[in-house]
Short mmCIF file of C-alpha atoms and ligand atoms in Angstrom, two decimals:
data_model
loop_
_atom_site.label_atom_id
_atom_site.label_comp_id
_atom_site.label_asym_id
_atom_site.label_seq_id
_atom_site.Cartn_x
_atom_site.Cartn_y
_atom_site.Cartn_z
CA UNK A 1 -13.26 22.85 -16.86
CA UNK A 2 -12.87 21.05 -13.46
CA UNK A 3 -9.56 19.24 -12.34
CA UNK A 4 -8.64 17.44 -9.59
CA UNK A 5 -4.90 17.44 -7.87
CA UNK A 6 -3.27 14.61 -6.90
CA UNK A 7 -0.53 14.15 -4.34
CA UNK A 8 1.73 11.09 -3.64
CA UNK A 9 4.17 11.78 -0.97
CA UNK A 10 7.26 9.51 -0.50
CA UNK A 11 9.94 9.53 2.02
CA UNK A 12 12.30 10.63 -0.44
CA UNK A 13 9.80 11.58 -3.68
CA UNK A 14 7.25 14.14 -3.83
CA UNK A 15 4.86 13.86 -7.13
CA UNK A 16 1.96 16.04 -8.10
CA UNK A 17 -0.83 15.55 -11.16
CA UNK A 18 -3.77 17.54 -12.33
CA UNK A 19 -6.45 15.73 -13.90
CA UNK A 20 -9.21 16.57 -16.15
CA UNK A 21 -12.42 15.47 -13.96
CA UNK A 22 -13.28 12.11 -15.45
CA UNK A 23 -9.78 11.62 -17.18
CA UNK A 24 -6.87 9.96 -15.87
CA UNK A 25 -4.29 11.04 -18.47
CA UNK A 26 -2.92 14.30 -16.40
CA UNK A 27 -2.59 17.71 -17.97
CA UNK A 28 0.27 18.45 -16.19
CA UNK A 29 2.45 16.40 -13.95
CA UNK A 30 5.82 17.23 -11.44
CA UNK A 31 7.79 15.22 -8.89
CA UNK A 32 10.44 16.55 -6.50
CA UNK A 33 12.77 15.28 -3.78
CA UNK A 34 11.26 14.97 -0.54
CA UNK A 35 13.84 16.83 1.25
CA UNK A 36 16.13 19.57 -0.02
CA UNK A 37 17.99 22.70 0.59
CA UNK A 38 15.37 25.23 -0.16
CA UNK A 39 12.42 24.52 2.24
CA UNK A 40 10.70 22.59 4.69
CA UNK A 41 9.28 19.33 2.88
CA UNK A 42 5.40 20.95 3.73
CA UNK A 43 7.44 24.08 1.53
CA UNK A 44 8.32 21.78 -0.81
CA UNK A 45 5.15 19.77 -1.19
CA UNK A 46 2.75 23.39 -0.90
CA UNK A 47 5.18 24.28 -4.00
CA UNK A 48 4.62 21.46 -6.09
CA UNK A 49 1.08 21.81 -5.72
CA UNK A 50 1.48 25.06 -7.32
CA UNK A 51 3.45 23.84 -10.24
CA UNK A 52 0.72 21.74 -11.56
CA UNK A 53 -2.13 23.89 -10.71
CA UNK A 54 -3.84 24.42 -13.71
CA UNK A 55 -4.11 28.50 -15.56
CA UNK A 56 -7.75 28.07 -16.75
CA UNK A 57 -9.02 25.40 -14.92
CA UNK A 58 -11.02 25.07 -11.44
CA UNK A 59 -9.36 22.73 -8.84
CA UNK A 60 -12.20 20.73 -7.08
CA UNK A 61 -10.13 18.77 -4.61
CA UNK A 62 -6.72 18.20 -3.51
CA UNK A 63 -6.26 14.34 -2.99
CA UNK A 64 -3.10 13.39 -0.58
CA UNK A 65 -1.47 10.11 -0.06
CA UNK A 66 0.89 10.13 2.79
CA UNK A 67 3.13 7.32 3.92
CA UNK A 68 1.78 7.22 7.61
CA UNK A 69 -1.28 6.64 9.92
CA UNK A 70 -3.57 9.02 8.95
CA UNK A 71 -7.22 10.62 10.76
CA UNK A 72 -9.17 11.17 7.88
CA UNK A 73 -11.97 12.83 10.06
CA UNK A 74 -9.45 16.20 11.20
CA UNK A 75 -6.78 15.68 7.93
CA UNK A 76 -4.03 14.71 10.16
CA UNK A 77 -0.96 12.92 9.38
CA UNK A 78 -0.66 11.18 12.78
CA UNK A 79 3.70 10.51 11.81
CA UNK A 80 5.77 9.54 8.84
CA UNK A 81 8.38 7.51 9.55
CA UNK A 82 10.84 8.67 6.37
CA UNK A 83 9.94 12.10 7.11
CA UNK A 84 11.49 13.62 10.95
CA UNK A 85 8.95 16.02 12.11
CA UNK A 86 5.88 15.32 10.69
CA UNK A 87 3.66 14.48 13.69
CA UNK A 88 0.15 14.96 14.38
CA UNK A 89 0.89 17.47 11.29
CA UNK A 90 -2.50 18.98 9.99
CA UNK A 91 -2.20 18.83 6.18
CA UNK A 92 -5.53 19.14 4.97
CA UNK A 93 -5.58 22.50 6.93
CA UNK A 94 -2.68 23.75 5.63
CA UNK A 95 -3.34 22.98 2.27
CA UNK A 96 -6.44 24.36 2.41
CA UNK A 97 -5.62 27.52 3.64
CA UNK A 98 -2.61 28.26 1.05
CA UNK A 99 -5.21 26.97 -1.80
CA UNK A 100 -8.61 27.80 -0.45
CA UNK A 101 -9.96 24.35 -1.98
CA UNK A 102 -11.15 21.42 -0.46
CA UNK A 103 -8.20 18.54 0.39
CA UNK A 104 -8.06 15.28 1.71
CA UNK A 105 -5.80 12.71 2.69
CA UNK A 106 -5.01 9.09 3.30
CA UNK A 107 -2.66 6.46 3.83
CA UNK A 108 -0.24 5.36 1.13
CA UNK A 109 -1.96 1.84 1.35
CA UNK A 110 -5.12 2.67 1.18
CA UNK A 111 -4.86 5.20 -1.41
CA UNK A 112 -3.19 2.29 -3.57
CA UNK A 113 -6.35 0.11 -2.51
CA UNK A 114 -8.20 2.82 -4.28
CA UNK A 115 -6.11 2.94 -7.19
CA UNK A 116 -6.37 -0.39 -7.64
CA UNK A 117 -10.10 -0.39 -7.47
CA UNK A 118 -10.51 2.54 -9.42
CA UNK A 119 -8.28 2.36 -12.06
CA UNK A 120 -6.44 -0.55 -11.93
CA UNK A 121 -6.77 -4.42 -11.44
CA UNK A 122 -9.68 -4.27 -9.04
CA UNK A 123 -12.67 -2.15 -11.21
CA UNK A 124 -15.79 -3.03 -11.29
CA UNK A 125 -15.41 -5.16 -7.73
CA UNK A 126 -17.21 -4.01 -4.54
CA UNK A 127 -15.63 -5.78 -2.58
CA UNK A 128 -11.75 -5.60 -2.64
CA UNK A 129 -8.51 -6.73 -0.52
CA UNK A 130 -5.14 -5.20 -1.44
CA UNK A 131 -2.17 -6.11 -0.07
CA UNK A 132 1.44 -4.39 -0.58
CA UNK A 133 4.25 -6.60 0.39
CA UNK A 134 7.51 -4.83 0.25
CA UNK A 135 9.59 -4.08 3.64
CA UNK A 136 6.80 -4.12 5.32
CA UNK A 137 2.74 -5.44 4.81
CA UNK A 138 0.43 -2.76 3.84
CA UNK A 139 -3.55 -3.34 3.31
CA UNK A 140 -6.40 -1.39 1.93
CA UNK A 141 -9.85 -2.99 2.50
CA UNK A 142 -13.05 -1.76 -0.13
CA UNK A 143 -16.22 -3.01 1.76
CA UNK A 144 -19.49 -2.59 -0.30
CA UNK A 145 -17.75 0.23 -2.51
CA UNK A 146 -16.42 2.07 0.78
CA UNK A 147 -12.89 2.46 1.47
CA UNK A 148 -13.00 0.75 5.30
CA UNK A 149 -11.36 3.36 7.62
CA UNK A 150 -12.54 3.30 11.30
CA UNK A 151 -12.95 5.59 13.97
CA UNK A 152 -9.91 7.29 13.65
CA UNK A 153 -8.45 5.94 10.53
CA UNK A 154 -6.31 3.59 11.42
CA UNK A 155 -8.70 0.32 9.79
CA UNK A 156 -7.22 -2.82 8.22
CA UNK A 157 -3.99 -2.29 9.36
CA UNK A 158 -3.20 -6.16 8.39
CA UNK A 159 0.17 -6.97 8.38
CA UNK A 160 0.18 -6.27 12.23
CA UNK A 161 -2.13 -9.27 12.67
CA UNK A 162 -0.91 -12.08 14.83
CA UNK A 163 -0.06 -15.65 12.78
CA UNK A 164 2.66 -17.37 15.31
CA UNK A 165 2.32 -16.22 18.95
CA UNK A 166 5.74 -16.71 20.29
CA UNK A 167 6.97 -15.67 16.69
CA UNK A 168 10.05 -12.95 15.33
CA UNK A 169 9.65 -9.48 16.40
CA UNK A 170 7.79 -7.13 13.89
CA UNK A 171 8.56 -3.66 12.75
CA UNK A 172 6.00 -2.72 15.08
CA UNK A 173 7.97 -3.83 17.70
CA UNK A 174 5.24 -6.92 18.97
CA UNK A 175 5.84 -10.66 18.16
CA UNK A 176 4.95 -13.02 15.34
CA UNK A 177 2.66 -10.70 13.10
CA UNK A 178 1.99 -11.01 8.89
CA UNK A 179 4.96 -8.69 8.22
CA UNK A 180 7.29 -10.29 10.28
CA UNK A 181 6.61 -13.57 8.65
CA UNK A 182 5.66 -12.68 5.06
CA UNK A 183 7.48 -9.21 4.15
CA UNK A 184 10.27 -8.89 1.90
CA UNK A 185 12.29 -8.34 5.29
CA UNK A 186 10.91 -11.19 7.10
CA UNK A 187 12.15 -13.67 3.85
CA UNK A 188 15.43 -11.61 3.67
CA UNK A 189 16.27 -12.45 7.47
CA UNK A 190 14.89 -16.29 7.42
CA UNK A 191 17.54 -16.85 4.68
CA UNK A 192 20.11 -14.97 6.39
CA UNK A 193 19.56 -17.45 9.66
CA UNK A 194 19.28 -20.60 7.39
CA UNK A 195 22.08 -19.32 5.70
CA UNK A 196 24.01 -19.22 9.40
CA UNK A 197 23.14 -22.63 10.05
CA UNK A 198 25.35 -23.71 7.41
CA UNK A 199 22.26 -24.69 4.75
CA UNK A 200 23.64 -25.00 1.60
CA UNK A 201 22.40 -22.11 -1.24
CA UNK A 202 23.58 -20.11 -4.02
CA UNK A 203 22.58 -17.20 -2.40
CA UNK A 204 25.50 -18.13 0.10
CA UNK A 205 27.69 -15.99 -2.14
CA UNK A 206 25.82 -12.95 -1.83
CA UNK A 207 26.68 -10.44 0.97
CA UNK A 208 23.32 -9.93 2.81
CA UNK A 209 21.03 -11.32 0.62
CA UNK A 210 17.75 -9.37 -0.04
CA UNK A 211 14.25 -10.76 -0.74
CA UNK A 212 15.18 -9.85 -4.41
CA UNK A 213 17.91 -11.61 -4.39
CA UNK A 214 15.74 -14.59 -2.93
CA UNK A 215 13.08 -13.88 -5.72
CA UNK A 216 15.91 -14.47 -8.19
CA UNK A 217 17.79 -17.50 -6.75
CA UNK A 218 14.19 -18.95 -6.34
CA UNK A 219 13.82 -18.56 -9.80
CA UNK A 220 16.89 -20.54 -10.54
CA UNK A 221 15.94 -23.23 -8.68
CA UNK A 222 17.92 -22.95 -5.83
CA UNK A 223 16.13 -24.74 -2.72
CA UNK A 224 16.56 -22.56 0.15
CA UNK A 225 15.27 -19.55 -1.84
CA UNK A 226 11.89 -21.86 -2.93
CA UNK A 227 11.80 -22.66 0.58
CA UNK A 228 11.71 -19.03 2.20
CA UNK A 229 8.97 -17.94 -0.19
CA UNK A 230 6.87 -21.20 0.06
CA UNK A 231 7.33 -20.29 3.45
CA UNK A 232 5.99 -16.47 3.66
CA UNK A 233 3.68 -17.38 0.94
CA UNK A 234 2.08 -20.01 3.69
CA UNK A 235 1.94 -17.45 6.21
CA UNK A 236 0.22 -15.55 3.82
CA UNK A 237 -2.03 -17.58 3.23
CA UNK A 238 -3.03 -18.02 6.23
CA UNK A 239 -3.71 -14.67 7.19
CA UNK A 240 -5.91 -13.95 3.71
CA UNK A 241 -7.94 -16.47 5.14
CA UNK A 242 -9.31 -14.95 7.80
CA UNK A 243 -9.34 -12.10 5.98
CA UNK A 244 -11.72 -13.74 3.55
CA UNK A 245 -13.79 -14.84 6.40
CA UNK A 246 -13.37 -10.64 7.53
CA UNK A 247 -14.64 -9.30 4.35
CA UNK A 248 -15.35 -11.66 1.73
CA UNK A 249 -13.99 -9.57 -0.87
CA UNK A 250 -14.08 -10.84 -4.82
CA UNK A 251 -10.92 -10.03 -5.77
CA UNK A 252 -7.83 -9.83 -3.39
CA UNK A 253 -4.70 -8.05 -5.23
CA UNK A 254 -1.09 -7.88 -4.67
CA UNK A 255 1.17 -5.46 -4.98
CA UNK A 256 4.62 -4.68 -4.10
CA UNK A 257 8.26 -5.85 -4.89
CA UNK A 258 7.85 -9.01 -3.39
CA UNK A 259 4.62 -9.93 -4.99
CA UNK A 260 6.40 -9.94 -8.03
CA UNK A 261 7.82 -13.00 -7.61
CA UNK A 262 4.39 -14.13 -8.87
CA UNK A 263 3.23 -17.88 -8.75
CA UNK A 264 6.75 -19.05 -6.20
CA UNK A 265 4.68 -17.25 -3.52
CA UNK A 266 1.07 -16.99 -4.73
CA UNK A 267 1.02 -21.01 -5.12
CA UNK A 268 1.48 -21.69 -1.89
CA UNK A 269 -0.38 -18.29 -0.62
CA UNK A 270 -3.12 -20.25 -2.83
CA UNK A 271 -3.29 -23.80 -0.94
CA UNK A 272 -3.21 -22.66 2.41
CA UNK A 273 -5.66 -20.29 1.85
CA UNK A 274 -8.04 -23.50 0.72
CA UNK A 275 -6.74 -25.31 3.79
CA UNK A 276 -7.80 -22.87 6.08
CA UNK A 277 -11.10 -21.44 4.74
CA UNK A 278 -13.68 -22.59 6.91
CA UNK A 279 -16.00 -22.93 3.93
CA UNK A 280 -15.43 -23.08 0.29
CA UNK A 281 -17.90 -20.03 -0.72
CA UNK A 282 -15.30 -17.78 0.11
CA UNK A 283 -13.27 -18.90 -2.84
CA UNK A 284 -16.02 -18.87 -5.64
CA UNK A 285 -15.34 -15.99 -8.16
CA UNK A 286 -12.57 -15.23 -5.78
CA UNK A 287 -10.06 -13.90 -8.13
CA UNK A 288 -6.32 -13.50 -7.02
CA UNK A 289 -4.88 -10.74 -9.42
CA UNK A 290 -1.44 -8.56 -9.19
CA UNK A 291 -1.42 -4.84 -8.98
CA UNK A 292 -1.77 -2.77 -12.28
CA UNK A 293 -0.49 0.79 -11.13
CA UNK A 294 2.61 0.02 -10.21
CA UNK A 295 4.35 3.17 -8.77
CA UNK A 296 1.68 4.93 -9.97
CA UNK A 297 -0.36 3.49 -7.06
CA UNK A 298 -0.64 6.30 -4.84
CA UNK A 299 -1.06 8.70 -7.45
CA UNK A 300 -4.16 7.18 -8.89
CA UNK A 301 -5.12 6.58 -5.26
CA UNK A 302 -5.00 10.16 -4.46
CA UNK A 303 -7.05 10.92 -7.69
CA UNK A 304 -9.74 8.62 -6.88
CA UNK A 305 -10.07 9.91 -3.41
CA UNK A 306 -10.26 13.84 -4.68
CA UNK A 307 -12.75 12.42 -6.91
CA UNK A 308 -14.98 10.67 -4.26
CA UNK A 309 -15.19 13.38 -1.74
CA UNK A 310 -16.23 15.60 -4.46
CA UNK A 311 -19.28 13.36 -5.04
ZN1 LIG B 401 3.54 -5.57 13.63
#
């Protein structure tokens, strides 16, 4: 029997999954902490790997999704922000050398792109843009069945796209891009600043209200809440226009904490997207769906990348 191996690493969670080729029920399945006492968190993640590897089974591929830029080309993690040390770190190579089978790797994004189109809410499209809006704004573009990745790798990187000029600073450090309008931080902060002016809220009872928070006091009806994600929702918007007029994918899907808070964000998200278009064939059949995997994402992500270099 062939298997595949599937790797999601998280800045505090490693998790590991063998798979019957074709199947996506795994035979066996671990997950660790990222960092511990005994060993390095390559130890940790070359040991997990073991744990799952299967007695009487051959392991085609090793599929990794890391939570940094990747090169896809040499297998290198170019940093991971949650993880101090890993930079430039070659982990295809050194997986393949403890293993002696064939690895690859990409970003936690774009493995959950994959998932998605896979597996999840995106199958059977060609043509796919998923978005994870959490802390920050991760993408994963699917252009005529291909997973877009660029010269080096670092493709569709679209939270870091400018909407406001002169806008707040970004994670990224530059000014007025997606994820410092639209993110679960950026919705968090324009409450916290409303919330200084002296605008009246229920969330003015909450010590450092987070986006959650916001998703629930939205819910509830409270004003300032509806405003903040009518407001990233806009942005949003916005930017999936020209991201429509980028790739003119069928289905665009949402994932992440924030885009839980379901129709308060993707209503708005939804009429300035129609404002914007420049033409209205880039909403027929477009279908606006939520995320199926869930945490499960990168996992599934991983799979379907083992599976595709295998091909
Ligand atoms: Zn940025």
């Amino acid at each position: 029997m062939d298997t595949y191996i599937a790797v999601d690493v998280g800045g505090t969670q490693l998790r590991a999954a063998c798979y019957p080729k074709g199947e996506t029920k795994p035979l066996l399945q671990k997950r660790t902490s990222t960092h511990g006492k005994d060993g390095s968190p390559v130890d940790r993640l070359l040991d997990l790997i073991a744990t799952v590897w299967p007695d009487h089974a051959t392991v085609k591929t090793i599929g990794v999704a890391v939570p940094g830029p990747t090169n896809h080309k040499q297998g290198i993690l170019y940093r991971a922000p949650n993880i101090p040390g890993w930079e430039n770190l070659p982990l295809v190579q050194i997986i393949q050398s403890r293993f002696n089978t064939r690895a690859a790797l990409g970003n936690d994004a774009n493995m959950a792109a994959m998932g998605e189109w896979r597996f999840g809410a995106a199958r059977g499209h060609q043509n796919v843009l998923y978005l994870t809006i959490s802390t920050g704004i991760g993408a994963g573009v699917i252009c005529d069945d291909r997973l877009v990745l660029g010269q080096n790798g670092l493709a569709t990187e679209l939270g870091h796209i400018t909407v406001l000029p002169d806008g707040p600073v970004c994670g990224c450090g530059h000014k007025g891009h997606l994820e410092a309008l639209a993110s679960g931080t950026a919705i968090a902060r324009f409450v916290a600043e409303q919330l200084a002016k002296g605008i009246p809220s229920s969330l003015s009872q909450t010590p450092n209200p987070s986006s959650r928070d916001v998703g629930m006091a939205a819910e509830n009806g409270d004003p300032l809440a509806l405003e903040a994600l009518t407001r990233a929702g806009r942005y949003l918007g916005w930017a999936v226009a020209d991201f429509l007029h980028m790739f003119n994918p069928s289905i665009v899907v949402l994932g992440g904490g924030v885009s839980q808070t379901g129709p308060l964000i993707i209503e708005p998200m939804r009429q300035a997207m129609s404002e914007r278009v420049m033409s209205p064939e880039y909403l027929h059949g477009l279908t606006i769906a939520t995320a199926a995997l869930g945490d499960n994402a990168g996992l599934m992500g991983a799979l379907a990348l083992a599976e595709s270099v295998s091909k």
